[in-house]
Short mmCIF file of C-alpha atoms and ligand atoms in Angstrom, two decimals:
data_model
loop_
_atom_site.label_atom_id
_atom_site.label_comp_id
_atom_site.label_asym_id
_atom_site.label_seq_id
_atom_site.Cartn_x
_atom_site.Cartn_y
_atom_site.Cartn_z
CA UNK L 1225 0.07 0.04 0.03
CA UNK L 1226 1.12 3.37 -0.56
CA UNK L 1227 0.76 6.58 1.24
CA UNK L 1228 3.39 9.38 2.04
CA UNK L 1229 3.20 12.30 3.52
CA UNK L 1230 6.57 14.90 3.81
CA UNK L 1231 8.09 14.98 7.73
CA UNK L 1232 10.45 17.24 6.56
CA UNK L 1233 12.40 14.38 4.81
CA UNK L 1234 13.28 12.43 8.46
CA UNK L 1235 14.70 9.17 7.32
CA UNK L 1236 14.46 5.92 9.83
CA UNK L 1237 17.26 3.45 9.90
CA UNK L 1238 16.29 0.18 9.17
CA UNK L 1239 16.12 -2.02 12.71
CA UNK L 1240 17.05 -5.61 12.73
CA UNK L 1241 15.56 -7.49 15.02
CA UNK L 1242 14.97 -11.05 16.31
CA UNK L 1243 12.39 -12.40 17.78
CA UNK L 1244 12.44 -16.47 19.04
CA UNK L 1245 9.17 -18.74 18.19
CA UNK L 1246 9.15 -22.78 19.29
CA UNK L 1247 9.35 -24.36 15.57
CA UNK L 1248 7.33 -27.08 14.58
CA UNK L 1249 4.55 -25.94 17.24
CA UNK L 1250 1.77 -28.68 17.64
CA UNK L 1251 -0.46 -26.19 17.32
CA UNK L 1252 -0.60 -22.29 16.78
CA UNK L 1253 -3.19 -19.89 18.89
CA UNK L 1254 -3.64 -17.41 16.94
CA UNK L 1255 -5.48 -20.33 14.49
CA UNK L 1256 -8.49 -20.34 16.92
CA UNK L 1257 -11.16 -18.69 17.39
CA UNK L 1258 -12.33 -17.60 20.98
CA UNK L 1259 -15.22 -20.61 21.55
CA UNK L 1260 -12.19 -23.09 19.83
CA UNK L 1261 -9.91 -21.50 22.57
CA UNK L 1262 -12.53 -22.12 25.44
CA UNK L 1263 -12.41 -25.43 23.77
CA UNK L 1264 -8.66 -25.89 24.13
CA UNK L 1265 -8.72 -25.05 27.90
CA UNK L 1266 -11.25 -27.87 28.66
CA UNK L 1267 -9.54 -30.60 26.67
CA UNK L 1268 -6.22 -29.37 28.61
CA UNK L 1269 -8.24 -29.54 31.68
CA UNK L 1270 -7.87 -25.88 32.08
CA UNK L 1271 -11.38 -23.97 33.43
CA UNK L 1272 -12.55 -22.59 30.08
CA UNK L 1273 -13.23 -19.41 32.24
CA UNK L 1274 -9.87 -18.17 31.85
CA UNK L 1275 -11.08 -18.25 27.92
CA UNK L 1276 -11.47 -14.55 28.36
CA UNK L 1277 -8.49 -13.20 30.30
CA UNK L 1278 -6.20 -15.26 27.87
CA UNK L 1279 -8.13 -14.21 24.74
CA UNK L 1280 -7.28 -10.72 25.92
CA UNK L 1281 -3.39 -11.12 26.65
CA UNK L 1282 -3.39 -12.78 23.19
CA UNK L 1283 -4.99 -9.12 21.32
CA UNK L 1284 -4.86 -6.63 23.89
CA UNK L 1285 -1.34 -7.10 25.29
CA UNK L 1286 0.01 -8.69 22.35
CA UNK L 1287 1.51 -10.83 24.53
CA UNK L 1288 4.51 -12.84 23.13
CA UNK L 1289 4.71 -15.87 25.66
CA UNK L 1290 2.06 -17.80 28.16
CA UNK L 1291 4.59 -16.85 30.97
CA UNK L 1292 3.62 -13.08 30.56
CA UNK L 1293 -0.34 -13.54 30.73
CA UNK L 1294 0.23 -12.98 34.65
CA UNK L 1295 -3.18 -12.85 35.95
CA UNK L 1296 -3.63 -16.30 34.08
CA UNK L 1297 -2.78 -19.37 36.85
CA UNK L 1298 0.36 -20.54 36.66
CA UNK L 1299 -0.66 -24.49 35.91
CA UNK L 1300 -3.00 -23.17 33.29
CA UNK L 1301 -0.38 -20.96 31.25
CA UNK L 1302 2.17 -24.29 31.96
CA UNK L 1303 -0.81 -26.69 30.00
CA UNK L 1304 -1.02 -23.89 27.68
CA UNK L 1305 2.70 -23.49 27.01
CA UNK L 1306 3.05 -27.49 26.55
CA UNK L 1307 -0.38 -27.90 23.61
CA UNK L 1308 0.66 -24.57 21.87
CA UNK L 1309 2.50 -21.81 20.98
CA UNK L 1310 2.13 -17.94 19.95
CA UNK L 1311 3.01 -17.81 16.53
CA UNK L 1312 4.26 -14.30 17.08
CA UNK L 1313 6.03 -13.67 13.61
CA UNK L 1314 9.84 -12.51 13.78
CA UNK L 1315 10.80 -9.45 12.12
CA UNK L 1316 14.16 -9.95 9.67
CA UNK L 1317 13.79 -6.65 8.61
CA UNK L 1318 11.92 -3.20 9.86
CA UNK L 1319 12.12 -0.33 7.47
CA UNK L 1320 10.99 3.06 7.52
CA UNK L 1321 9.77 5.68 4.93
CA UNK L 1322 11.13 8.77 4.40
CA UNK L 1323 8.57 10.64 5.75
CA UNK L 1324 8.17 8.28 9.13
CA UNK L 1325 4.28 7.65 7.73
CA UNK L 1326 4.80 4.01 6.76
CA UNK L 1327 6.82 0.87 8.10
CA UNK L 1328 7.17 -2.29 6.40
CA UNK L 1329 7.64 -5.34 8.51
CA UNK L 1330 9.44 -8.22 6.14
CA UNK L 1331 7.90 -11.28 8.49
CA UNK L 1332 9.78 -14.77 8.88
CA UNK L 1333 7.68 -17.96 8.78
CA UNK L 1334 8.73 -20.84 10.40
CA UNK L 1335 9.27 -22.92 7.03
CA UNK L 1336 11.81 -19.64 6.34
CA UNK L 1337 9.42 -18.60 3.79
CA UNK L 1338 8.97 -14.33 4.36
CA UNK L 1339 5.81 -11.99 3.67
CA UNK L 1340 5.29 -7.87 3.63
CA UNK L 1341 3.03 -6.31 6.50
CA UNK L 1342 2.93 -2.76 5.84
CA UNK L 1343 1.65 0.12 8.49
CA UNK L 1344 0.35 2.95 7.35
CA UNK L 1345 -0.31 6.21 9.53
CA UNK L 1346 -1.69 9.25 7.89
CA UNK L 1347 -4.83 11.67 8.31
CA UNK L 1348 -5.51 10.22 11.64
CA UNK L 1349 -5.92 6.60 10.48
CA UNK L 1350 -3.75 3.91 11.34
CA UNK L 1351 -4.03 0.84 8.89
CA UNK L 1352 -2.29 -2.72 8.61
CA UNK L 1353 -1.88 -3.93 4.83
CA UNK L 1354 -1.61 -7.69 5.35
CA UNK L 1355 -0.83 -10.68 3.12
CA UNK L 1356 -2.56 -13.37 2.69
CA UNK L 1357 -0.10 -15.79 0.45
CA UNK L 1358 3.08 -16.54 0.44
CA UNK L 1359 3.50 -14.66 -3.58
CA UNK L 1360 0.25 -14.89 -5.82
CA UNK L 1361 -0.51 -17.11 -8.55
CA UNK L 1362 -2.88 -14.59 -10.19
CA UNK L 1363 0.01 -13.27 -11.93
CA UNK L 1364 -1.05 -9.47 -12.55
CA UNK L 1365 1.67 -8.25 -15.19
CA UNK L 1366 2.03 -4.61 -13.16
CA UNK L 1367 2.28 -6.69 -9.84
CA UNK L 1368 5.88 -7.72 -7.64
CA UNK L 1369 3.60 -10.06 -6.02
CA UNK L 1370 2.15 -11.73 -9.19
CA UNK L 1371 5.82 -11.08 -10.41
CA UNK L 1372 7.51 -13.58 -7.73
CA UNK L 1373 4.82 -16.28 -8.43
CA UNK L 1374 3.25 -18.37 -5.93
CA UNK L 1375 4.83 -20.59 -3.17
CA UNK L 1376 2.04 -20.81 -0.95
CA UNK L 1377 -1.16 -20.06 1.36
CA UNK L 1378 -0.87 -18.44 4.56
CA UNK L 1379 -2.27 -20.40 7.48
CA UNK L 1380 -4.91 -18.07 9.72
CA UNK L 1381 -2.50 -18.00 12.15
CA UNK L 1382 -0.13 -16.51 9.98
CA UNK L 1383 -2.29 -14.17 9.12
CA UNK L 1384 -3.93 -12.85 12.87
CA UNK L 1385 -0.07 -12.42 13.43
CA UNK L 1386 0.33 -9.66 10.82
CA UNK L 1387 -1.96 -6.73 13.05
CA UNK L 1388 -1.30 -8.56 15.95
CA UNK L 1389 2.89 -7.82 14.74
CA UNK L 1390 1.54 -4.01 14.08
CA UNK L 1391 -0.12 -3.60 16.97
CA UNK L 1392 1.94 -4.92 19.23
CA UNK L 1393 4.78 -2.02 17.93
CA UNK L 1394 1.91 0.78 18.10
CA UNK L 1395 1.47 -0.20 21.87
CA UNK L 1396 4.37 1.69 22.73
CA UNK L 1397 2.66 5.08 21.71
CA UNK L 1398 -0.80 4.38 22.84
CA UNK L 1399 -1.98 3.87 19.84
CA UNK L 1400 -4.90 1.54 18.47
CA UNK L 1401 -4.93 -0.30 14.97
CA UNK L 1402 -8.28 0.78 13.79
CA UNK L 1403 -8.32 -0.11 9.76
CA UNK L 1404 -6.82 -3.24 8.10
CA UNK L 1405 -6.79 -3.93 4.27
CA UNK L 1406 -6.04 -6.92 2.83
CA UNK L 1407 -4.81 -6.22 -0.22
CA UNK L 1408 -0.89 -7.05 0.74
CA UNK L 1409 1.09 -9.99 -0.74
CA UNK L 1410 -1.64 -12.80 -2.14
CA UNK L 1411 -5.10 -12.78 -3.81
CA UNK L 1412 -7.49 -13.45 -0.37
CA UNK L 1413 -9.85 -15.12 -2.20
CA UNK L 1414 -7.52 -18.13 -3.27
CA UNK L 1415 -7.15 -18.11 0.66
CA UNK L 1416 -11.21 -18.02 1.40
CA UNK L 1417 -11.50 -19.36 4.47
CA UNK L 1418 -8.07 -18.96 6.15
CA UNK L 1419 -9.06 -15.25 5.31
CA UNK L 1420 -12.98 -15.37 6.30
CA UNK L 1421 -11.63 -16.94 9.82
CA UNK L 1422 -8.51 -14.51 10.36
CA UNK L 1423 -11.74 -11.72 9.93
CA UNK L 1424 -14.06 -13.42 12.34
CA UNK L 1425 -10.71 -13.14 14.82
CA UNK L 1426 -9.68 -9.76 13.67
CA UNK L 1427 -13.59 -8.39 14.37
CA UNK L 1428 -14.11 -10.18 17.92
CA UNK L 1429 -14.80 -7.51 20.09
CA UNK L 1430 -12.50 -8.55 23.11
CA UNK L 1431 -9.30 -8.75 21.09
CA UNK L 1432 -8.24 -6.47 18.45
CA UNK L 1433 -11.50 -5.17 18.35
CA UNK L 1434 -12.10 -3.46 14.88
CA UNK L 1435 -15.12 -2.78 13.16
CA UNK L 1436 -16.23 -5.10 10.18
CA UNK L 1437 -16.56 -1.63 8.24
CA UNK L 1438 -12.80 -0.91 8.96
CA UNK L 1439 -11.62 -3.64 6.67
CA UNK L 1440 -11.50 -4.22 3.60
CA UNK L 1441 -10.64 -6.89 1.26
CA UNK L 1442 -9.85 -6.60 -2.19
CA UNK L 1443 -9.74 -9.23 -4.79
CA UNK L 1444 -8.68 -9.70 -8.46
CA UNK L 1445 -11.83 -10.73 -9.10
CA UNK L 1446 -12.27 -14.61 -7.88
CA UNK L 1447 -15.99 -14.94 -8.81
CA UNK L 1448 -16.91 -18.37 -6.67
CA UNK L 1449 -15.12 -16.15 -3.91
CA UNK L 1450 -17.48 -13.19 -4.51
CA UNK L 1451 -20.85 -15.45 -4.60
CA UNK L 1452 -20.08 -17.08 -1.82
CA UNK L 1453 -19.37 -13.72 -0.23
CA UNK L 1454 -22.50 -12.99 -1.51
CA UNK L 1455 -24.34 -16.11 -0.30
CA UNK L 1456 -23.10 -16.51 3.06
CA UNK L 1457 -23.79 -13.74 6.30
CA UNK L 1458 -20.21 -12.78 6.61
CA UNK L 1459 -19.48 -9.64 8.51
CA UNK L 1460 -20.00 -6.58 6.47
CA UNK L 1461 -16.28 -5.87 5.89
CA UNK L 1462 -16.17 -3.79 2.89
CA UNK L 1463 -15.51 -5.47 -0.83
CA UNK L 1464 -12.96 -4.03 -3.44
CA UNK L 1465 -12.77 -5.59 -7.09
CA UNK L 1466 -9.42 -4.47 -9.28
CA UNK L 1467 -10.85 -3.84 -12.23
CA UNK L 1468 -7.82 -2.19 -13.94
CA UNK L 1469 -9.80 -2.57 -17.50
CA UNK L 1470 -13.11 -2.37 -18.99
CA UNK L 1471 -13.18 -4.80 -21.94
CA UNK L 1472 -12.56 -8.05 -21.85
CA UNK L 1473 -9.63 -8.17 -24.20
CA UNK L 1474 -7.54 -5.41 -22.31
CA UNK L 1475 -8.16 -7.05 -18.89
CA UNK L 1476 -6.92 -10.44 -19.74
CA UNK L 1477 -3.48 -8.75 -21.22
CA UNK L 1478 -2.67 -7.19 -17.80
CA UNK L 1479 -4.73 -9.58 -15.60
CA UNK L 1480 -4.16 -13.33 -16.62
CA UNK L 1481 -6.68 -14.23 -14.29
CA UNK L 1482 -9.33 -12.67 -16.32
CA UNK L 1483 -9.01 -15.48 -18.67
CA UNK L 1484 -10.76 -17.52 -16.11
CA UNK L 1485 -13.25 -15.33 -14.69
CA UNK L 1486 -14.37 -13.11 -17.41
CA UNK L 1487 -15.25 -9.28 -17.27
CA UNK L 1488 -18.79 -10.19 -17.61
CA UNK L 1489 -18.88 -12.74 -15.30
CA UNK L 1490 -17.87 -11.10 -12.60
CA UNK L 1491 -19.86 -8.09 -13.31
CA UNK L 1492 -22.63 -10.28 -12.74
CA UNK L 1493 -20.70 -11.49 -9.52
CA UNK L 1494 -20.71 -8.06 -8.30
CA UNK L 1495 -24.14 -7.22 -9.43
CA UNK L 1496 -25.09 -10.42 -7.14
CA UNK L 1497 -23.17 -9.20 -4.41
CA UNK L 1498 -24.26 -5.62 -4.30
CA UNK L 1499 -28.10 -6.90 -4.84
CA UNK L 1500 -27.44 -9.41 -1.76
CA UNK L 1501 -25.60 -7.56 0.58
CA UNK L 1502 -26.67 -3.85 -0.01
CA UNK L 1503 -23.47 -2.82 -0.22
CA UNK L 1504 -21.38 -0.48 -2.47
CA UNK L 1505 -18.11 -2.48 -3.92
CA UNK L 1506 -14.75 -0.69 -4.48
CA UNK L 1507 -13.32 -0.91 -7.82
CA UNK L 1508 -10.19 -0.34 -8.01
CA UNK L 1509 -7.63 1.04 -11.34
CA UNK L 1510 -4.70 1.14 -11.57
CA UNK L 1511 -3.72 4.14 -13.91
CA UNK L 1512 -0.62 3.28 -16.52
CA UNK L 1513 0.15 6.54 -18.84
CA UNK L 1514 -1.38 5.48 -22.10
CA UNK L 1515 -2.97 2.75 -21.24
CA UNK L 1516 -5.70 2.73 -19.31
CA UNK L 1517 -6.15 6.35 -18.56
CA UNK L 1518 -7.69 8.28 -20.95
CA UNK L 1519 -11.73 10.30 -20.64
CA UNK L 1520 -12.80 7.26 -23.49
CA UNK L 1521 -11.73 4.90 -20.65
CA UNK L 1522 -13.02 6.53 -17.78
CA UNK L 1523 -16.45 6.41 -20.09
CA UNK L 1524 -16.05 2.89 -20.69
CA UNK L 1525 -15.86 2.33 -16.57
CA UNK L 1526 -18.86 4.26 -16.52
CA UNK L 1527 -20.73 2.07 -18.76
CA UNK L 1528 -19.37 -0.97 -17.35
CA UNK L 1529 -20.57 -0.26 -13.58
CA UNK L 1530 -24.32 1.12 -15.31
CA UNK L 1531 -26.65 1.71 -11.91
CA UNK L 1532 -24.26 -0.55 -9.62
CA UNK L 1533 -23.69 0.97 -6.16
CA UNK L 1534 -19.37 1.90 -6.92
CA UNK L 1535 -17.15 4.06 -5.93
CA UNK L 1536 -13.80 3.77 -7.69
CA UNK L 1537 -10.05 4.18 -6.32
CA UNK L 1538 -7.77 4.95 -8.47
CA UNK L 1539 -4.29 4.17 -7.81
CA UNK L 1540 -1.55 5.65 -10.16
CA UNK L 1541 0.81 2.94 -10.99
CA UNK L 1542 4.10 1.55 -8.87
CA UNK L 1543 7.40 0.99 -10.24
CA UNK L 1544 8.20 -2.46 -10.13
CA UNK L 1545 10.82 -4.65 -11.41
CA UNK L 1546 9.19 -6.85 -13.80
CA UNK L 1547 7.04 -4.12 -15.75
CA UNK L 1548 8.09 -0.83 -17.11
CA UNK L 1549 4.80 1.08 -17.85
CA UNK L 1550 4.45 5.17 -15.84
CA UNK L 1551 2.17 6.08 -14.10
CA UNK L 1552 -0.82 8.36 -15.13
CA UNK L 1553 0.10 12.03 -14.28
CA UNK L 1554 -2.20 14.05 -11.44
CA UNK L 1555 -3.70 16.24 -14.34
CA UNK L 1556 -5.23 12.93 -16.74
CA UNK L 1557 -6.38 11.36 -13.29
CA UNK L 1558 -8.14 14.55 -12.00
CA UNK L 1559 -10.42 14.42 -15.39
CA UNK L 1560 -10.63 10.91 -15.15
CA UNK L 1561 -12.47 11.64 -12.21
CA UNK L 1562 -14.47 14.01 -13.68
CA UNK L 1563 -15.75 12.04 -16.11
CA UNK L 1564 -16.57 9.61 -13.85
CA UNK L 1565 -18.47 12.26 -11.67
CA UNK L 1566 -20.03 14.51 -14.13
CA UNK L 1567 -21.12 12.03 -16.99
CA UNK L 1568 -22.22 8.75 -14.45
CA UNK L 1569 -22.84 9.66 -10.92
CA UNK L 1570 -19.84 7.46 -9.97
CA UNK L 1571 -17.24 8.98 -7.16
CA UNK L 1572 -13.82 7.96 -7.17
CA UNK L 1573 -11.11 8.95 -5.18
CA UNK L 1574 -7.04 9.08 -6.49
CA UNK L 1575 -4.85 7.15 -4.01
CA UNK L 1576 -1.96 9.16 -2.81
CA UNK L 1577 1.83 7.67 -3.31
CA UNK L 1578 2.99 7.08 -0.01
CA UNK L 1579 5.97 4.30 1.19
CA UNK L 1580 6.92 4.00 -2.17
CA UNK L 1581 11.07 4.84 -1.15
CA UNK L 1582 10.87 1.88 0.79
CA UNK L 1583 8.53 -0.08 -1.88
CA UNK L 1584 5.81 -0.37 0.40
CA UNK L 1585 3.21 0.72 -2.11
CA UNK L 1586 0.37 -0.62 -3.47
CA UNK L 1587 1.80 -4.11 -6.14
CA UNK L 1588 5.25 -3.39 -4.69
CA UNK L 1589 5.21 -6.23 -1.85
CA UNK L 1590 7.17 -8.88 -2.65
CA UNK L 1591 10.41 -11.21 -1.15
CA UNK L 1592 13.45 -11.66 -3.39
CA UNK L 1593 15.43 -13.89 -0.88
CA UNK L 1594 14.27 -16.66 1.44
CA UNK L 1595 16.01 -16.66 5.16
N1 SAH F 1779 -4.94 -9.58 -4.53
C1 SAH F 1779 -5.60 -8.43 -4.72
C2 SAH F 1779 -4.89 -7.76 -3.48
C3 SAH F 1779 -3.73 -7.22 -3.18
S1 SAH F 1779 -3.41 -5.84 -4.43
C4 SAH F 1779 -5.94 -7.53 -5.97
O1 SAH F 1779 -5.38 -7.82 -6.57
O2 SAH F 1779 -6.99 -6.90 -5.95
C5 SAH F 1779 -4.18 -4.46 -3.80
C6 SAH F 1779 -4.30 -3.65 -4.92
O3 SAH F 1779 -3.26 -2.93 -5.57
C7 SAH F 1779 -5.19 -4.23 -6.17
O4 SAH F 1779 -6.43 -3.07 -7.25
C8 SAH F 1779 -3.66 -4.34 -7.54
O5 SAH F 1779 -4.28 -4.52 -8.56
C9 SAH F 1779 -2.95 -3.10 -7.06
N2 SAH F 1779 -1.80 -3.05 -7.98
C10 SAH F 1779 -1.01 -4.20 -8.17
N3 SAH F 1779 0.02 -3.64 -8.70
C11 SAH F 1779 0.14 -2.57 -8.25
C12 SAH F 1779 1.36 -1.70 -9.40
N4 SAH F 1779 2.27 -1.65 -9.72
N5 SAH F 1779 0.68 0.19 -8.64
C13 SAH F 1779 -0.44 0.32 -8.53
N6 SAH F 1779 -1.22 -0.78 -8.25
C14 SAH F 1779 -1.36 -1.88 -8.42
FE1 SF4 F 1780 -1.97 -11.06 -6.91
FE2 SF4 F 1780 -3.25 -9.21 -6.37
FE3 SF4 F 1780 -0.62 -8.77 -7.72
FE4 SF4 F 1780 -2.66 -9.59 -9.07
S1 SF4 F 1780 -2.25 -7.62 -7.91
S2 SF4 F 1780 -0.71 -10.55 -9.14
S3 SF4 F 1780 -3.83 -10.82 -7.29
S4 SF4 F 1780 -1.92 -9.72 -5.64
#
């Protein structure tokens, strides 16, 4: 994700930290919902009345060890430690953007894979950009994650550990994480079940306690996943759909997943989603100069979205190694917005470019080497 406000050009040195986690853990406690935690306590002979306290230690205090849970009886802590671990992800590298508003964490997984998580703070909002996979199978040509290919899904615990990691850092400043965007590495609807369970854990009122409407899930357009969201009674988080082009041929050229889930099928799924849930969708459009940024392209977007409840989020292209397009200039982006609002009544925003100096912008997250 990308955001940067200028803080007098202050630059923060990269920090190198190492946390200790237990390898080959039998059970990662971050994999569990609160009711599953309660079941675990019962199964190890601990009174489930301690569930609320353990949960609070995990997600409010962001405890890294069971030993730190001082208000939980020692016998219960020992029983927990013998059966489970707290799947804290060790920080391999932590980098702050020059303006100090964006921080990128390179986090290690137990199999030596790595992922990136981004902490963004501007306009008074603190947001974590969370990854759902190691790499991505969707291959969008302009995206660094797509360029690295797909390695594996993240587990529930590995997804949950990311905002907890961010919250742990924020505690030192007496701030709390308020927003999560599932816009990091990977395609969240390709890892549907793990992502949905992680959202249930994020929104549990007594833990991280995020409001569902502070969570945005962005998808490349996995049609079965969108239809499943429409069918299932899920928490009311925001859905964003990455469009980037308004014709099947143009879209398939830059978003290979569009060959599998064609544009007309995708738009039908979006309509079903909006009609069933009553919610509008955010449509994302990476603005690439000379490719998809003319007033005529904006008209095609307007016609495509028609009467759907929609907002368009325009993202000027961020640089990646594998794609040499140029971001649209702000004047052309403004004209694009004018067409959308004046000719079609569709509101839009242009995403601020932040964190670009540390490659923490949209589509810039990638991991070159394993630890
Ligand atoms: N896989 C999901 C979410 C992660 S990407 C998805 O594709 O929607 C988050 C957003 O960043 C998507 O809209 C994606 O298309 C966009 N993006 C990818 N690469 C980009 C780049 N180089 N510049 C700007 N936006 C990019
Ligand atoms: Fe995957 Fe999203 Fe990147 Fe496309 S833009 S390759 S779906 S992470």
